[in-house]
Amino acid sequence: MSLKEKLNPDKLPKHVAIIMDGNGRWARKKGVARVLGHRSGVTPVREVVEASGELGIQYLTLYAFSTENWGRPVEEVKALMGLLVATVKNETARLVKNNVRLHTIGDVGMLPESIRKEIDHLIEKTKNNTGLNLVLALSYSSRWEILKAVRAIMDEASAGKIKSEDLTQEIFGNYLETKNIPDPELLIRTSGEQRISNFLLYQIAYAELYFTPKLWPDFRKEDYYAALLEFQNRERRFGKTSEQL
Ligand code: IPE
Ligand code: IPE
Ligand code: MG
């Protein structure tokens, strides 16, 4: 029985988030430039997008570029931005055809104009699609997001639009970039690093964390199924006891 067949279709997460890490180490192992590692990271993106759509997963969030990644060498940032435009362009037809709807989270205003244009175009083109919601985290970090939310709430409080006693977790969630997106139930990180690196800190309160030593460019559908299978074998207790579930 293949891993895919072992998956219980009734127990799939609604939302999977992935920290796609290890492109640089993949390149170093091969003795090639880091940018080639990033380029080789496009195939696994295609694989997880396709697999998610096939399985009927509703949301897939990919951490593509963090706020902190702006601090990398200028050449690498440039290369990553170039790759992003090229990928968005190349994948447009496929995403439209596969009924994928694109969203972004993050400080996209920081991105070069040419990229913003391509992305806005793709968001517009896919806005009526009803399959997988693909969320790209670009120039994203949780602390940036949370601080932005707090500022907006403070401004509204000063304007008398909201009172502190009326603020609930639900309302707070509406100020986050992930407004209207359910919390991820499964967070995958490749490359063996076991940290969150400023990703969806608030939203992963009860997510299952899955770490794999596979470097992102080597990640394939089978690896994704393995993560989903492990997810299905975990007992999610949400603070309760086993007996209560
Ligand atoms: C992930 O791979 C891609 C981005 C962060 C943009 P890395 O570039 O972080 O690869 P490593 O961690 O150096 O191997
Ligand atoms: C996290 O990876 C960001 C993305 C995958 C886009 P990093 O490689 O930037 O994280 P650290 O520096 O190892 O924590
Ligand atoms: Mg890394």
mmCIF file of N, CA, C and O in Angstrom, residues 4 7 12 16 18 43-58 60 98 100 132 219-225 228:
data_model
loop_
_atom_site.group_PDB
_atom_site.id
_atom_site.type_symbol
_atom_site.label_atom_id
_atom_site.label_comp_id
_atom_site.label_asym_id
_atom_site.label_seq_id
_atom_site.Cartn_x
_atom_site.Cartn_y
_atom_site.Cartn_z
ATOM 1 N N LYS A 4 0.154 7.294 0.080
ATOM 2 C CA LYS A 4 -1.040 8.077 -0.239
ATOM 3 C C LYS A 4 -2.309 7.281 0.087
ATOM 4 O O LYS A 4 -3.279 7.816 0.622
ATOM 5 N N LEU A 7 -3.485 7.233 3.724
ATOM 6 C CA LEU A 7 -4.070 8.446 4.316
ATOM 7 C C LEU A 7 -5.582 8.309 4.467
ATOM 8 O O LEU A 7 -6.260 7.818 3.569
ATOM 9 N N LEU A 12 -7.776 14.633 7.156
ATOM 10 C CA LEU A 12 -6.728 15.496 6.611
ATOM 11 C C LEU A 12 -6.815 16.877 7.248
ATOM 12 O O LEU A 12 -7.904 17.341 7.587
ATOM 13 N N VAL A 16 -2.236 23.316 5.933
ATOM 14 C CA VAL A 16 -0.853 22.896 6.171
ATOM 15 C C VAL A 16 0.051 24.099 5.891
ATOM 16 O O VAL A 16 -0.147 24.817 4.909
ATOM 17 N N ILE A 18 4.207 25.281 5.557
ATOM 18 C CA ILE A 18 5.545 24.696 5.357
ATOM 19 C C ILE A 18 6.638 25.762 5.409
ATOM 20 O O ILE A 18 6.557 26.793 4.735
ATOM 21 N N THR A 43 10.526 22.869 -7.942
ATOM 22 C CA THR A 43 9.883 21.562 -8.174
ATOM 23 C C THR A 43 9.100 21.081 -6.954
ATOM 24 O O THR A 43 7.927 20.725 -7.084
ATOM 25 N N PRO A 44 9.700 21.091 -5.759
ATOM 26 C CA PRO A 44 8.908 20.664 -4.602
ATOM 27 C C PRO A 44 7.692 21.562 -4.329
ATOM 28 O O PRO A 44 6.669 21.070 -3.834
ATOM 29 N N VAL A 45 7.786 22.844 -4.671
ATOM 30 C CA VAL A 45 6.617 23.715 -4.503
ATOM 31 C C VAL A 45 5.489 23.180 -5.382
ATOM 32 O O VAL A 45 4.351 23.003 -4.944
ATOM 33 N N ARG A 46 5.844 22.885 -6.624
ATOM 34 C CA ARG A 46 4.862 22.339 -7.563
ATOM 35 C C ARG A 46 4.263 21.046 -7.009
ATOM 36 O O ARG A 46 3.056 20.816 -7.072
ATOM 37 N N GLU A 47 5.125 20.207 -6.442
ATOM 38 C CA GLU A 47 4.672 18.910 -5.917
ATOM 39 C C GLU A 47 3.681 19.066 -4.764
ATOM 40 O O GLU A 47 2.649 18.411 -4.741
ATOM 41 N N VAL A 48 4.010 19.946 -3.811
ATOM 42 C CA VAL A 48 3.102 20.058 -2.649
ATOM 43 C C VAL A 48 1.801 20.773 -3.025
ATOM 44 O O VAL A 48 0.748 20.469 -2.472
ATOM 45 N N VAL A 49 1.895 21.688 -3.981
ATOM 46 C CA VAL A 49 0.675 22.374 -4.429
ATOM 47 C C VAL A 49 -0.239 21.352 -5.104
ATOM 48 O O VAL A 49 -1.428 21.250 -4.814
ATOM 49 N N GLU A 50 0.363 20.556 -5.990
ATOM 50 C CA GLU A 50 -0.419 19.559 -6.714
ATOM 51 C C GLU A 50 -1.013 18.515 -5.764
ATOM 52 O O GLU A 50 -2.201 18.210 -5.829
ATOM 53 N N ALA A 51 -0.168 18.019 -4.856
ATOM 54 C CA ALA A 51 -0.630 16.987 -3.926
ATOM 55 C C ALA A 51 -1.747 17.526 -3.033
ATOM 56 O O ALA A 51 -2.739 16.838 -2.786
ATOM 57 N N SER A 52 -1.611 18.768 -2.577
ATOM 58 C CA SER A 52 -2.637 19.352 -1.712
ATOM 59 C C SER A 52 -3.963 19.442 -2.461
ATOM 60 O O SER A 52 -5.021 19.121 -1.916
ATOM 61 N N GLY A 53 -3.889 19.877 -3.709
ATOM 62 C CA GLY A 53 -5.094 19.982 -4.528
ATOM 63 C C GLY A 53 -5.740 18.623 -4.720
ATOM 64 O O GLY A 53 -6.949 18.467 -4.539
ATOM 65 N N GLU A 54 -4.918 17.631 -5.034
ATOM 66 C CA GLU A 54 -5.444 16.276 -5.266
ATOM 67 C C GLU A 54 -6.112 15.712 -4.015
ATOM 68 O O GLU A 54 -7.120 15.027 -4.099
ATOM 69 N N LEU A 55 -5.521 16.002 -2.864
ATOM 70 C CA LEU A 55 -6.062 15.455 -1.617
ATOM 71 C C LEU A 55 -7.278 16.242 -1.118
ATOM 72 O O LEU A 55 -8.021 15.759 -0.282
ATOM 73 N N GLY A 56 -7.442 17.450 -1.616
ATOM 74 C CA GLY A 56 -8.567 18.272 -1.165
ATOM 75 C C GLY A 56 -8.247 19.084 0.076
ATOM 76 O O GLY A 56 -9.146 19.476 0.814
ATOM 77 N N ILE A 57 -6.955 19.321 0.315
ATOM 78 C CA ILE A 57 -6.563 20.195 1.425
ATOM 79 C C ILE A 57 -6.956 21.614 1.029
ATOM 80 O O ILE A 57 -6.797 22.013 -0.123
ATOM 81 N N GLN A 58 -7.520 22.376 1.981
ATOM 82 C CA GLN A 58 -8.083 23.677 1.589
ATOM 83 C C GLN A 58 -7.068 24.818 1.558
ATOM 84 O O GLN A 58 -7.165 25.717 0.738
ATOM 85 N N LEU A 60 -2.824 25.905 1.897
ATOM 86 C CA LEU A 60 -1.409 25.567 1.987
ATOM 87 C C LEU A 60 -0.643 26.884 2.064
ATOM 88 O O LEU A 60 -0.736 27.722 1.158
ATOM 89 N N ASN A 98 -5.427 24.395 -12.452
ATOM 90 C CA ASN A 98 -5.662 23.502 -11.314
ATOM 91 C C ASN A 98 -6.608 24.091 -10.272
ATOM 92 O O ASN A 98 -6.706 23.568 -9.158
ATOM 93 N N VAL A 100 -6.445 26.676 -8.437
ATOM 94 C CA VAL A 100 -5.784 27.173 -7.228
ATOM 95 C C VAL A 100 -6.036 28.669 -7.093
ATOM 96 O O VAL A 100 -5.989 29.404 -8.075
ATOM 97 N N LEU A 132 -7.685 24.586 -4.067
ATOM 98 C CA LEU A 132 -6.714 24.908 -3.022
ATOM 99 C C LEU A 132 -6.468 26.416 -2.896
ATOM 100 O O LEU A 132 -6.313 27.115 -3.895
ATOM 101 N N PHE A 219 12.472 17.504 -1.422
ATOM 102 C CA PHE A 219 11.153 17.161 -0.871
ATOM 103 C C PHE A 219 10.179 16.841 -2.007
ATOM 104 O O PHE A 219 10.048 17.601 -2.957
ATOM 105 N N ARG A 220 9.519 15.700 -1.903
ATOM 106 C CA ARG A 220 8.587 15.265 -2.959
ATOM 107 C C ARG A 220 7.239 14.865 -2.352
ATOM 108 O O ARG A 220 7.090 14.829 -1.143
ATOM 109 N N LYS A 221 6.301 14.510 -3.220
ATOM 110 C CA LYS A 221 4.961 14.128 -2.745
ATOM 111 C C LYS A 221 5.015 13.045 -1.659
ATOM 112 O O LYS A 221 4.297 13.118 -0.665
ATOM 113 N N GLU A 222 5.874 12.049 -1.851
ATOM 114 C CA GLU A 222 5.968 10.966 -0.866
ATOM 115 C C GLU A 222 6.337 11.502 0.516
ATOM 116 O O GLU A 222 5.842 11.016 1.524
ATOM 117 N N ASP A 223 7.230 12.500 0.544
ATOM 118 C CA ASP A 223 7.636 13.092 1.830
ATOM 119 C C ASP A 223 6.454 13.840 2.452
ATOM 120 O O ASP A 223 6.289 13.862 3.673
ATOM 121 N N TYR A 224 5.669 14.457 1.607
ATOM 122 C CA TYR A 224 4.483 15.183 2.070
ATOM 123 C C TYR A 224 3.459 14.195 2.648
ATOM 124 O O TYR A 224 2.920 14.412 3.735
ATOM 125 N N TYR A 225 3.255 13.091 1.930
ATOM 126 C CA TYR A 225 2.316 12.078 2.437
ATOM 127 C C TYR A 225 2.804 11.540 3.782
ATOM 128 O O TYR A 225 2.006 11.292 4.686
ATOM 129 N N LEU A 228 1.828 13.926 6.433
ATOM 130 C CA LEU A 228 0.374 13.892 6.667
ATOM 131 C C LEU A 228 -0.027 12.636 7.434
ATOM 132 O O LEU A 228 -0.905 12.672 8.308
#
